[in-house]
Short mmCIF file of C-alpha atoms in Angstrom, two decimals:
data_model
loop_
_atom_site.label_atom_id
_atom_site.label_comp_id
_atom_site.label_asym_id
_atom_site.label_seq_id
_atom_site.Cartn_x
_atom_site.Cartn_y
_atom_site.Cartn_z
CA MET Q 261 0.00 0.00 0.00
CA ILE Q 262 2.09 2.88 -1.30
CA ILE Q 263 -0.66 5.43 -0.83
CA ALA Q 264 -1.17 4.55 2.83
CA SER Q 265 2.53 4.93 3.57
CA LEU Q 266 2.69 8.17 1.61
CA ALA Q 267 -0.24 9.49 3.62
CA PHE Q 268 1.43 8.35 6.83
CA TYR Q 269 4.65 10.22 6.05
CA LEU Q 270 2.71 13.29 5.00
CA PHE Q 271 0.70 13.40 8.23
CA ALA Q 272 3.69 12.46 10.39
CA ILE Q 273 5.91 15.18 8.92
CA MET Q 274 3.10 17.70 9.21
CA THR Q 275 2.46 16.76 12.84
CA VAL Q 276 6.09 17.01 13.88
CA GLY Q 277 6.75 20.09 11.76
CA SER Q 278 3.74 22.03 13.00
CA ALA Q 279 4.41 20.96 16.59
CA LEU Q 280 7.89 22.41 16.17
CA MET Q 281 6.44 25.60 14.71
CA VAL Q 282 4.17 25.96 17.76
CA ILE Q 283 7.19 26.70 19.92
CA VAL Q 284 9.32 28.39 17.25
CA ALA Q 285 6.75 30.83 15.83
CA ARG Q 286 7.15 34.36 17.19
CA ASN Q 287 3.55 35.36 16.92
CA PRO Q 288 1.38 33.56 19.52
CA VAL Q 289 -1.63 33.47 17.17
CA HIS Q 290 0.51 31.68 14.60
CA SER Q 291 1.50 29.26 17.37
CA VAL Q 292 -2.15 28.45 18.04
CA LEU Q 293 -2.81 27.99 14.32
CA PHE Q 294 0.11 25.57 14.07
CA LEU Q 295 -1.17 23.77 17.16
CA ILE Q 296 -4.47 23.30 15.34
CA LEU Q 297 -2.62 21.95 12.32
CA ALA Q 298 -0.79 19.52 14.61
CA PHE Q 299 -4.10 18.30 16.09
CA PHE Q 300 -5.52 17.94 12.64
CA SER Q 301 -2.64 15.91 11.25
CA SER Q 302 -2.66 13.62 14.27
CA ALA Q 303 -6.35 13.07 13.55
CA GLY Q 304 -5.20 12.00 10.08
CA LEU Q 305 -2.79 9.53 11.68
CA PHE Q 306 -5.65 8.12 13.76
CA VAL Q 307 -7.70 7.58 10.60
CA LEU Q 308 -4.77 5.70 9.05
CA LEU Q 309 -4.68 3.48 12.14
CA GLY Q 310 -8.37 2.66 11.60
CA ALA Q 311 -9.41 4.58 14.72
CA GLU Q 312 -11.93 6.82 12.98
CA PHE Q 313 -13.94 7.53 16.13
CA LEU Q 314 -10.90 8.84 18.01
CA ALA Q 315 -9.90 10.92 15.00
CA MET Q 316 -13.30 12.64 14.86
CA ILE Q 317 -13.41 13.17 18.61
CA LEU Q 318 -9.92 14.69 18.47
CA VAL Q 319 -11.07 17.17 15.85
CA ILE Q 320 -14.37 17.97 17.58
CA VAL Q 321 -13.01 18.37 21.11
CA TYR Q 322 -9.53 19.78 20.61
CA VAL Q 323 -9.79 21.66 17.33
CA GLY Q 324 -13.47 22.60 17.49
CA ALA Q 325 -13.73 23.58 21.13
CA VAL Q 326 -10.48 23.79 23.09
CA ALA Q 327 -8.37 25.52 20.44
CA VAL Q 328 -11.17 27.99 19.64
CA LEU Q 329 -11.18 29.17 23.24
CA PHE Q 330 -7.38 29.19 23.22
CA MET Q 331 -7.38 31.39 20.17
CA PHE Q 332 -10.07 33.57 21.69
CA VAL Q 333 -7.74 34.37 24.59
CA VAL Q 334 -4.48 34.58 22.63
CA MET Q 335 -5.97 36.95 20.05
CA MET Q 336 -6.77 39.44 22.77
CA LEU Q 337 -3.29 39.43 24.31
CA ASP Q 338 -1.35 42.63 23.93
CA ILE Q 339 2.16 41.33 23.41
CA ASN Q 340 5.45 43.13 23.31
CA PHE Q 341 7.67 40.95 21.13
CA VAL Q 342 10.94 42.45 22.41
CA GLU Q 343 10.11 41.61 26.00
CA LEU Q 344 9.04 38.17 24.94
CA ARG Q 345 12.48 37.34 23.59
CA GLN Q 346 14.35 38.48 26.72
CA GLY Q 347 13.13 35.76 29.05
CA PHE Q 348 14.28 32.98 26.74
CA LEU Q 349 17.69 32.16 28.30
CA GLU Q 350 16.28 32.50 31.79
CA TYR Q 351 13.67 29.79 31.26
CA MET Q 352 15.86 27.61 29.05
CA PRO Q 353 17.19 25.25 31.82
CA ILE Q 354 13.72 24.53 33.23
CA GLY Q 355 12.33 23.92 29.76
CA ALA Q 356 15.20 21.59 28.94
CA LEU Q 357 14.64 19.68 32.19
CA VAL Q 358 10.95 19.16 31.39
CA ALA Q 359 11.86 18.03 27.88
CA VAL Q 360 14.38 15.48 29.19
CA ILE Q 361 11.88 14.09 31.71
CA LEU Q 362 9.24 13.70 28.97
CA LEU Q 363 11.75 12.01 26.67
CA VAL Q 364 12.74 9.52 29.39
CA GLU Q 365 9.08 8.77 30.11
CA ILE Q 366 8.37 8.09 26.44
CA ALA Q 367 11.42 5.83 26.27
CA MET Q 368 10.21 3.94 29.33
CA VAL Q 369 6.75 3.44 27.86
CA ALA Q 370 8.20 2.23 24.57
CA ALA Q 371 10.59 -0.10 26.37
CA ALA Q 372 7.80 -1.52 28.57
CA TRP Q 373 5.82 -2.25 25.44
CA HIS Q 374 8.71 -4.42 24.26
CA PHE Q 375 9.87 -6.09 27.46
CA ALA Q 376 6.73 -6.50 29.59
CA PRO Q 377 5.59 -10.14 29.79
CA GLU Q 378 1.97 -9.41 28.76
CA ALA Q 379 2.95 -7.25 25.79
CA PRO Q 380 3.13 -9.86 22.99
CA GLU Q 381 -0.39 -11.17 23.49
CA ALA Q 382 -1.82 -7.67 23.93
CA MET Q 383 -0.15 -6.70 20.66
CA ALA Q 384 -1.40 -9.79 18.90
CA ALA Q 385 -5.07 -9.18 19.78
CA PRO Q 386 -5.66 -5.67 21.06
CA LEU Q 387 -9.42 -5.97 21.41
CA ALA Q 388 -9.80 -9.73 21.60
CA THR Q 389 -12.65 -9.73 24.10
CA LEU Q 390 -14.77 -7.19 22.28
CA GLY Q 391 -15.61 -9.20 19.22
CA ALA Q 392 -16.14 -7.72 15.78
CA GLY Q 393 -17.85 -4.43 14.99
CA HIS Q 394 -16.47 -0.99 14.33
CA ASN Q 395 -14.54 0.87 16.92
CA THR Q 396 -17.29 3.26 18.03
CA GLU Q 397 -19.21 0.24 19.28
CA ALA Q 398 -16.10 -1.38 20.75
CA LEU Q 399 -15.15 1.77 22.66
CA GLY Q 400 -18.70 2.23 23.89
CA ASN Q 401 -18.82 -1.33 25.19
CA LEU Q 402 -15.49 -0.94 26.93
CA ILE Q 403 -16.07 2.50 28.46
CA TYR Q 404 -19.60 1.87 29.72
CA THR Q 405 -18.94 -1.57 31.18
CA LYS Q 406 -15.38 -2.21 32.27
CA TYR Q 407 -14.23 1.37 32.84
CA LEU Q 408 -17.56 2.88 33.86
CA TYR Q 409 -16.39 4.22 37.24
CA LEU Q 410 -13.16 5.62 35.85
CA PHE Q 411 -15.08 7.30 33.03
CA GLN Q 412 -17.60 8.85 35.42
CA GLY Q 413 -14.71 9.83 37.70
CA ALA Q 414 -13.04 11.67 34.83
CA GLY Q 415 -16.31 13.48 34.20
CA VAL Q 416 -16.54 14.53 37.85
CA VAL Q 417 -12.95 15.85 37.74
CA LEU Q 418 -13.82 17.98 34.72
CA LEU Q 419 -16.98 19.24 36.40
CA ILE Q 420 -15.03 20.24 39.51
CA ALA Q 421 -12.47 22.05 37.36
CA MET Q 422 -15.28 23.90 35.64
CA ILE Q 423 -16.95 24.90 38.90
CA GLY Q 424 -13.55 25.95 40.25
CA ALA Q 425 -12.91 28.21 37.28
CA ILE Q 426 -16.31 29.83 37.67
CA VAL Q 427 -15.89 30.33 41.43
CA LEU Q 428 -12.44 31.86 40.97
CA THR Q 429 -13.39 34.31 38.25
CA HIS Q 430 -17.02 35.16 38.92
CA ARG Q 431 -17.67 38.23 40.98
CA ARG Q 432 -20.99 39.88 41.49
CA ARG Q 433 -20.79 43.46 40.30
CA PRO Q 434 -23.17 45.95 41.85
CA GLY Q 435 -25.32 48.17 39.72
CA VAL Q 436 -25.64 45.88 36.68
CA LYS Q 437 -29.01 45.89 34.97
CA ARG Q 438 -30.08 42.40 34.01
CA GLN Q 439 -32.95 41.42 31.78
CA ASP Q 440 -35.55 39.27 33.50
CA ILE Q 441 -37.47 37.69 30.65
CA SER Q 442 -40.24 36.17 32.75
CA GLU Q 443 -40.89 39.51 34.44
CA GLN Q 444 -41.08 41.21 31.05
CA VAL Q 445 -43.41 38.63 29.60
CA SER Q 446 -45.73 38.53 32.63
CA ARG Q 447 -46.22 42.30 32.63
CA ARG Q 448 -49.82 43.28 31.96
CA ARG Q 449 -51.25 46.38 30.38
CA ASP Q 450 -52.60 47.88 33.61
CA GLN Q 451 -49.14 47.66 35.21
CA ALA Q 452 -47.46 49.45 32.35
CA VAL Q 453 -49.92 52.04 31.10
CA GLU Q 454 -51.56 54.68 33.18
CA MET Q 455 -54.35 56.86 31.76
CA LYS Q 456 -54.23 60.48 32.88
CA ARG Q 457 -56.56 63.30 32.07
CA VAL Q 458 -54.36 66.30 31.36
CA GLU Q 459 -55.89 69.73 31.57
CA PRO Q 460 -54.94 72.06 28.71
CA GLY Q 461 -51.97 74.27 29.55
CA GLN Q 462 -51.19 72.36 32.78
CA GLY Q 463 -48.89 69.48 31.86
CA VAL Q 464 -48.69 66.32 33.92
CA MET A 51 2.55 0.68 -16.50
CA VAL A 52 -0.83 -1.04 -16.80
CA GLU A 53 -0.71 -1.79 -13.09
CA LEU A 54 0.06 1.82 -12.31
CA TRP A 55 -2.87 2.89 -14.46
CA ASN A 56 -5.31 0.37 -12.97
CA ASN A 57 -4.29 0.75 -9.35
CA TYR A 58 -3.52 4.42 -8.99
CA ILE A 59 -4.26 6.73 -11.89
CA TRP A 60 -7.72 5.45 -12.83
CA PRO A 61 -9.10 5.30 -9.25
CA PHE A 62 -7.70 8.76 -8.61
CA ALA A 63 -9.23 10.17 -11.79
CA TRP A 64 -12.55 8.49 -10.92
CA ILE A 65 -12.60 10.09 -7.46
CA VAL A 66 -11.78 13.49 -8.97
CA LEU A 67 -14.69 13.04 -11.38
CA LEU A 68 -17.04 12.12 -8.53
CA VAL A 69 -15.91 15.14 -6.52
CA LEU A 70 -16.53 17.39 -9.51
CA ALA A 71 -19.96 15.82 -9.95
CA ILE A 72 -20.80 17.05 -6.43
CA VAL A 73 -18.96 20.37 -6.36
CA VAL A 74 -20.07 21.80 -9.71
CA PRO A 75 -23.84 21.43 -9.11
CA LEU A 76 -23.24 22.72 -5.60
CA LEU A 77 -21.53 25.87 -6.86
CA LEU A 78 -24.42 26.40 -9.26
CA ALA A 79 -26.87 25.85 -6.42
CA VAL A 80 -25.02 28.43 -4.30
CA ALA A 81 -25.08 30.94 -7.14
CA TYR A 82 -28.80 30.51 -7.70
CA LEU A 83 -29.53 30.45 -3.97
CA THR A 84 -28.38 34.08 -3.85
CA LEU A 85 -30.83 34.89 -6.64
CA LEU A 86 -33.59 32.89 -4.93
CA GLU A 87 -32.98 34.81 -1.74
CA ARG A 88 -33.20 38.18 -3.44
CA ARG A 89 -36.32 37.25 -5.41
CA VAL A 90 -38.17 35.57 -2.54
CA MET A 91 -37.35 38.37 -0.12
CA GLY A 92 -38.38 40.83 -2.78
CA PHE A 93 -41.82 39.26 -3.09
CA MET A 94 -42.18 39.01 0.70
CA GLN A 95 -41.49 42.73 0.95
CA MET A 96 -43.71 43.59 -2.03
CA ARG A 97 -40.96 44.58 -4.46
CA TRP A 98 -39.38 42.88 -7.45
CA GLY A 99 -35.87 41.86 -6.41
CA ALA A 100 -33.24 41.23 -9.09
CA ASN A 101 -35.21 40.86 -12.34
CA VAL A 102 -33.25 42.85 -14.92
CA VAL A 103 -30.29 40.72 -16.03
CA GLY A 104 -31.67 37.93 -18.20
CA PRO A 105 -35.21 36.48 -18.05
CA PHE A 106 -36.52 36.66 -14.43
CA GLY A 107 -33.01 37.86 -13.45
CA LEU A 108 -31.60 34.40 -14.15
CA LEU A 109 -28.24 35.76 -15.32
CA GLN A 110 -27.82 37.95 -12.24
CA PRO A 111 -25.61 35.43 -10.31
CA LEU A 112 -23.25 35.22 -13.32
CA ALA A 113 -23.09 39.00 -13.55
CA ASP A 114 -22.35 39.23 -9.82
CA GLY A 115 -19.66 36.59 -10.11
CA ALA A 116 -18.01 38.31 -13.08
CA LYS A 117 -18.10 41.63 -11.25
CA LEU A 118 -16.45 40.24 -8.12
CA PHE A 119 -13.88 38.41 -10.22
CA LEU A 120 -12.81 41.56 -12.03
CA LYS A 121 -12.44 43.71 -8.92
CA GLU A 122 -9.10 44.41 -7.30
CA THR A 123 -8.15 42.37 -4.23
CA ILE A 124 -7.14 44.81 -1.53
CA ILE A 125 -5.02 43.64 1.39
CA PRO A 126 -4.89 46.25 4.17
CA THR A 127 -1.42 47.51 5.16
CA GLY A 128 -1.65 46.47 8.79
CA ALA A 129 -3.10 43.05 7.98
CA ASN A 130 -1.37 39.77 8.59
CA ARG A 131 -1.11 38.85 4.91
CA VAL A 132 -0.88 35.06 5.03
CA VAL A 133 -3.66 34.53 7.56
CA PHE A 134 -5.74 37.19 5.82
CA VAL A 135 -5.68 35.24 2.55
CA ILE A 136 -6.00 31.77 4.10
CA ALA A 137 -9.15 32.66 6.09
CA PRO A 138 -11.63 32.93 3.17
CA MET A 139 -10.13 29.85 1.52
CA LEU A 140 -10.65 27.90 4.73
CA THR A 141 -14.30 28.98 4.99
CA PHE A 142 -14.91 28.03 1.37
CA ILE A 143 -13.16 24.64 1.54
CA LEU A 144 -14.81 23.61 4.80
CA ALA A 145 -18.24 24.38 3.39
CA PHE A 146 -17.59 21.97 0.53
CA ILE A 147 -15.65 19.02 2.01
CA ALA A 148 -18.53 18.16 4.33
CA TRP A 149 -20.52 17.03 1.27
CA ALA A 150 -18.25 13.99 0.94
CA VAL A 151 -20.44 12.02 3.37
CA ILE A 152 -23.91 13.32 2.45
CA PRO A 153 -25.99 10.52 0.85
CA PHE A 154 -28.23 11.72 -1.98
CA ASP A 155 -29.83 8.32 -2.49
CA ASP A 156 -29.34 4.77 -1.22
CA GLY A 157 -25.66 4.17 -2.01
CA LEU A 158 -25.25 7.46 -3.88
CA VAL A 159 -22.58 8.91 -1.62
CA LEU A 160 -18.93 9.75 -2.18
CA SER A 161 -17.64 8.27 1.06
CA ASP A 162 -19.93 6.08 3.15
CA ILE A 163 -18.01 6.23 6.44
CA ASN A 164 -19.03 4.71 9.77
CA VAL A 165 -18.79 7.98 11.66
CA GLY A 166 -20.60 10.24 9.17
CA VAL A 167 -22.45 12.27 11.79
CA LEU A 168 -19.27 12.90 13.75
CA TYR A 169 -17.50 13.93 10.55
CA LEU A 170 -20.18 16.50 9.80
CA PHE A 171 -20.05 17.75 13.37
CA ALA A 172 -16.25 18.02 13.23
CA ILE A 173 -16.31 19.94 9.95
CA SER A 174 -19.01 22.33 11.11
CA SER A 175 -17.09 22.95 14.34
CA LEU A 176 -14.09 24.00 12.23
CA GLY A 177 -16.14 26.65 10.41
CA VAL A 178 -15.48 29.16 13.16
CA TYR A 179 -11.77 29.35 12.28
CA GLY A 180 -12.29 31.04 8.94
CA ILE A 181 -14.19 33.85 10.63
CA VAL A 182 -11.91 34.18 13.65
CA MET A 183 -8.77 34.21 11.48
CA ALA A 184 -10.33 36.79 9.17
CA GLY A 185 -11.27 39.02 12.09
CA TRP A 186 -7.85 38.81 13.67
CA ALA A 187 -5.82 39.15 10.47
CA SER A 188 -7.77 42.20 9.25
CA ASN A 189 -6.32 44.26 12.08
CA SER A 190 -9.53 46.27 12.32
CA ARG A 191 -11.75 46.80 15.33
CA TYR A 192 -15.02 46.06 13.58
CA ALA A 193 -13.68 42.85 12.08
CA PHE A 194 -12.19 41.81 15.41
CA LEU A 195 -15.42 42.38 17.35
CA GLY A 196 -17.31 40.42 14.71
CA ALA A 197 -14.86 37.55 15.01
CA LEU A 198 -15.13 37.46 18.81
CA ARG A 199 -18.90 37.39 18.64
CA SER A 200 -18.79 34.67 16.05
CA ALA A 201 -16.43 32.47 18.06
CA ALA A 202 -18.62 32.70 21.16
CA GLN A 203 -21.83 32.20 19.19
CA MET A 204 -20.74 29.18 17.19
CA VAL A 205 -19.20 27.40 20.17
CA SER A 206 -22.41 27.96 22.17
CA TYR A 207 -24.78 26.60 19.58
CA GLU A 208 -22.57 23.64 18.68
CA VAL A 209 -23.27 22.25 22.14
CA SER A 210 -27.00 21.95 21.55
CA ILE A 211 -26.45 20.70 17.98
CA GLY A 212 -24.29 17.96 19.50
CA PHE A 213 -27.05 16.91 21.89
CA VAL A 214 -29.63 16.87 19.10
CA MET A 215 -27.36 14.56 17.12
CA VAL A 216 -26.95 12.33 20.19
CA THR A 217 -30.75 11.99 20.43
CA VAL A 218 -30.95 10.87 16.81
CA LEU A 219 -28.10 8.44 17.41
CA VAL A 220 -29.85 6.92 20.41
CA VAL A 221 -32.91 6.27 18.25
CA VAL A 222 -30.98 4.92 15.25
CA GLY A 223 -28.09 3.11 16.93
CA SER A 224 -25.61 4.04 14.19
CA LEU A 225 -23.40 6.98 13.23
CA ASN A 226 -23.71 6.21 9.53
CA LEU A 227 -25.86 8.71 7.61
CA THR A 228 -27.33 6.08 5.26
CA ASP A 229 -28.36 4.00 8.28
CA ILE A 230 -30.02 7.07 9.78
CA VAL A 231 -32.16 7.59 6.68
CA MET A 232 -32.98 3.89 6.37
CA ALA A 233 -34.13 3.86 10.00
CA GLN A 234 -36.70 6.49 9.03
CA LYS A 235 -37.96 4.28 6.23
CA GLU A 236 -39.17 1.61 8.64
CA GLY A 237 -40.62 3.97 11.20
CA MET A 238 -41.60 7.55 10.52
CA TRP A 239 -39.51 10.60 9.77
CA PHE A 240 -37.79 11.71 12.93
CA PHE A 241 -39.25 15.19 12.98
CA ILE A 242 -42.53 13.69 14.27
CA PRO A 243 -41.29 11.81 17.37
CA LEU A 244 -38.40 14.22 17.99
CA PHE A 245 -40.22 17.42 17.11
CA PRO A 246 -38.70 19.64 19.86
CA MET A 247 -35.22 18.54 18.79
CA PHE A 248 -36.06 19.32 15.17
CA VAL A 249 -36.97 22.88 16.13
CA ILE A 250 -33.86 23.28 18.30
CA PHE A 251 -31.67 21.89 15.54
CA PHE A 252 -33.05 24.23 12.92
CA ILE A 253 -32.70 27.31 15.13
CA SER A 254 -29.16 26.25 16.07
CA ALA A 255 -28.43 25.78 12.37
CA LEU A 256 -29.48 29.41 11.82
CA ALA A 257 -27.05 30.46 14.55
CA GLU A 258 -24.30 28.17 13.28
CA THR A 259 -24.46 29.62 9.78
CA ASN A 260 -24.61 33.20 11.13
CA ARG A 261 -27.94 33.79 9.47
CA HIS A 262 -30.76 36.03 10.58
CA PRO A 263 -31.89 36.51 13.29
CA PHE A 264 -28.45 35.52 14.66
CA ASP A 265 -26.22 37.36 12.20
CA LEU A 266 -24.45 39.33 14.94
CA PRO A 267 -20.96 38.60 13.59
CA GLU A 268 -21.93 40.68 10.56
CA ALA A 269 -24.52 43.04 12.07
CA GLU A 270 -24.22 45.76 9.45
CA ALA A 271 -26.02 48.26 11.67
CA GLU A 272 -23.32 48.21 14.37
CA LEU A 273 -20.29 46.40 12.97
CA VAL A 274 -20.53 47.43 9.29
CA ALA A 275 -20.44 43.73 8.21
CA GLY A 276 -18.05 42.58 10.94
CA TYR A 277 -15.36 40.09 10.05
CA GLN A 278 -15.57 40.64 6.30
CA VAL A 279 -15.35 44.45 6.36
CA GLU A 280 -11.77 44.53 5.02
CA TYR A 281 -12.34 41.93 2.31
CA SER A 282 -12.92 42.71 -1.33
CA SER A 283 -13.17 40.99 -4.69
CA MET A 284 -12.68 37.20 -4.69
CA THR A 285 -11.62 36.99 -1.05
CA PHE A 286 -15.03 38.43 -0.20
CA ALA A 287 -16.70 36.18 -2.77
CA LEU A 288 -15.21 33.09 -1.11
CA PHE A 289 -16.72 34.11 2.24
CA PHE A 290 -20.02 34.74 0.55
CA LEU A 291 -20.03 31.41 -1.30
CA GLY A 292 -18.91 29.62 1.87
CA GLU A 293 -21.77 31.12 3.87
CA TYR A 294 -24.38 30.09 1.34
CA ALA A 295 -22.84 26.64 0.86
CA ASN A 296 -23.04 26.25 4.64
CA MET A 297 -26.74 27.10 4.51
CA ILE A 298 -27.30 24.37 1.93
CA LEU A 299 -25.20 21.97 3.99
CA MET A 300 -27.14 22.64 7.18
CA SER A 301 -30.41 22.13 5.27
CA GLY A 302 -29.01 18.87 3.93
CA ILE A 303 -28.06 17.67 7.42
CA THR A 304 -31.51 18.61 8.74
CA THR A 305 -33.08 16.71 5.85
CA ILE A 306 -31.05 13.58 6.61
CA LEU A 307 -31.51 13.67 10.38
CA PHE A 308 -35.17 14.64 10.54
CA LEU A 309 -36.91 14.74 7.16
CA GLY A 310 -36.06 11.28 5.86
CA GLY A 311 -33.30 12.18 3.38
CA TRP A 312 -34.15 10.88 -0.09
CA LEU A 313 -37.31 9.03 1.02
CA PRO A 314 -40.68 10.06 -0.44
CA PRO A 315 -43.29 11.15 2.14
CA PHE A 316 -45.42 8.08 1.43
CA ASP A 317 -44.15 4.96 -0.28
CA ILE A 318 -47.10 4.76 -2.69
CA ALA A 319 -47.64 5.28 -6.41
CA PRO A 320 -47.49 8.99 -7.28
CA PHE A 321 -44.82 9.77 -4.68
CA ASN A 322 -42.30 7.00 -5.33
CA TRP A 323 -42.23 7.73 -9.06
CA LEU A 324 -39.93 10.65 -8.37
CA PRO A 325 -36.29 9.56 -7.90
CA GLY A 326 -34.67 9.85 -4.45
CA PRO A 327 -32.22 12.66 -5.21
CA LEU A 328 -35.12 14.81 -6.39
CA TRP A 329 -36.92 14.33 -3.05
CA PHE A 330 -33.68 15.24 -1.29
CA PHE A 331 -33.41 18.36 -3.42
CA LEU A 332 -37.02 19.36 -2.77
CA LYS A 333 -36.64 19.00 0.99
CA VAL A 334 -33.41 21.00 0.99
CA LEU A 335 -35.13 23.65 -1.12
CA PHE A 336 -37.99 23.85 1.36
CA LEU A 337 -35.58 24.33 4.28
CA LEU A 338 -33.67 26.99 2.34
CA PHE A 339 -36.95 28.77 1.75
CA VAL A 340 -37.49 28.75 5.51
CA PHE A 341 -33.99 30.22 5.97
CA ILE A 342 -34.94 33.10 3.67
CA TRP A 343 -38.41 33.43 5.18
CA VAL A 344 -36.87 33.80 8.64
CA ARG A 345 -34.50 36.45 7.32
CA ALA A 346 -37.33 38.47 5.82
CA THR A 347 -39.46 38.20 8.95
CA LEU A 348 -37.51 38.40 12.20
CA PRO A 349 -35.53 41.24 13.76
CA ARG A 350 -31.96 40.63 14.93
CA TYR A 351 -31.36 39.27 18.43
CA ARG A 352 -29.44 41.31 20.95
CA TYR A 353 -26.14 39.67 21.89
CA ASP A 354 -26.97 38.78 25.50
CA GLN A 355 -30.32 37.36 24.38
CA LEU A 356 -28.52 35.17 21.87
CA MET A 357 -26.24 33.79 24.59
CA ARG A 358 -29.15 33.31 26.95
CA LEU A 359 -31.08 31.34 24.33
CA GLY A 360 -28.10 29.10 23.64
CA TRP A 361 -26.95 28.34 27.15
CA LYS A 362 -30.02 28.75 29.34
CA VAL A 363 -32.78 27.47 27.05
CA PHE A 364 -31.45 25.15 24.35
CA LEU A 365 -28.72 23.43 26.36
CA PRO A 366 -30.94 22.33 29.30
CA LEU A 367 -33.81 21.49 26.95
CA SER A 368 -31.72 19.34 24.62
CA LEU A 369 -29.96 17.64 27.53
CA PHE A 370 -33.34 16.89 29.10
CA TRP A 371 -34.61 15.50 25.80
CA VAL A 372 -31.57 13.23 25.46
CA VAL A 373 -32.43 11.74 28.86
CA VAL A 374 -36.13 11.40 27.99
CA THR A 375 -35.41 9.75 24.63
CA SER A 376 -32.93 7.33 26.16
CA ALA A 377 -35.40 6.50 28.92
CA VAL A 378 -38.18 5.81 26.41
CA VAL A 379 -35.88 3.71 24.25
CA VAL A 380 -34.78 1.62 27.24
CA ALA A 381 -38.21 1.40 28.90
CA PHE A 382 -40.04 0.18 25.80
CA ASP A 383 -37.07 -1.87 24.61
CA LEU A 384 -36.94 0.01 21.31
CA PHE A 385 -33.19 -0.07 20.92
CA PRO A 386 -32.39 -1.18 17.37
CA ALA A 387 -30.94 -4.67 17.40
CA LYS A 388 -27.51 -4.85 15.83
#
């Protein structure tokens, strides 16, 4: 399958290249755009793996929702590019440390996949117990039976994060006029209109 | 050489032909949708609309296209050139690639993928980028405000669109668009049992395509056309075509999810004489008429009212309806057997 391998190299190069551009690009909005491109090409890689459900979810959640909000914030930043460049050497050691730790972790995961005793059989039949059917069904069966509590737990964590963000940022400002739709709709004519007999030359 | 031809060149050429067979009629449809809109709105407001160029104004879209094509493309000095040019292209392309999974008849579809609904949802959630990039790259306050409004609006209404799709999925038991239409063949069209969701979906589609009464990203009265204020010539035309292609796309999705796709209303003699694609076309045309009708009738929402409708009315309502539908499906054991 020449076409499949061509597509793989295209998506892989695009993913790595745009991921690199995320941290190299000077303009933060360009960084976000490259981040989106990286998400998108990894979705392409998922499709090549036959994981079409994950690919679509990646696009919907990360590109369609998370990155939009990211861009929303980044677009409104008022950035001084000269100042931005000055901190580079200062943060370099910490950044390098994080990079090394991540690299070691990836190496450990890859090594475990080769040397762990259960690995060969897991590789031979990744979804042996799930039977046939496309992967939306397989994932649904797995998430809502075996990993139900973990899945719900992840949902609760997200909910708490959301509530936390609202509690931290929300403050009640005094003197704001809010529209109360039900009050508007339930208003009757006799509450709103008053008939007055005005004598000529008197005014109200 | 023969192998190369049989395995690579011929399939590739065939796919290109199929794509053209979808895109060319679609472009024509977009062009004549603009004329339809002007004529129908004209009659609704007791005036003629575009009726001068050609018989009944039928050559008006061509004249408009030629005019836009011959104009000069102006890129503002302070604009971010690359992003400024990419933005309209993105809008235009996204409006067209979604058609790859739309079935026009049983089996008459370019790519019959398992996750068709998710694909459509993913593509429509990308639509916001064209507008946001345009607003940011224009380096203009009006454009920027329009882009911010658009980002908030489209993200808000996508949530309820997602829940409406989930309801349909619960009833059908498949993410494949052909399966969704075939499920309506055995039962009834989904707009009858899921009527509240049909209404929510259509209103959200209006918001998602930035149409009246939710056209706040453009809002010519306050933002002088918002995100596209700095665009001219073909860059503007691409936005325009993209917006109208999105309207047709949203009507197509509504037709498939709720109005039985290519199915005739009754499977009896005078109705099933007409071929499926024609029924699909008629349903889409009806929905497009409603789009125009709404534009000619309703005043524009205020921004806080728009947000209130999305988050405080549609989101709880659609979430509630997902629970109700699932409960009914489980309680009466209606889940489609696989």
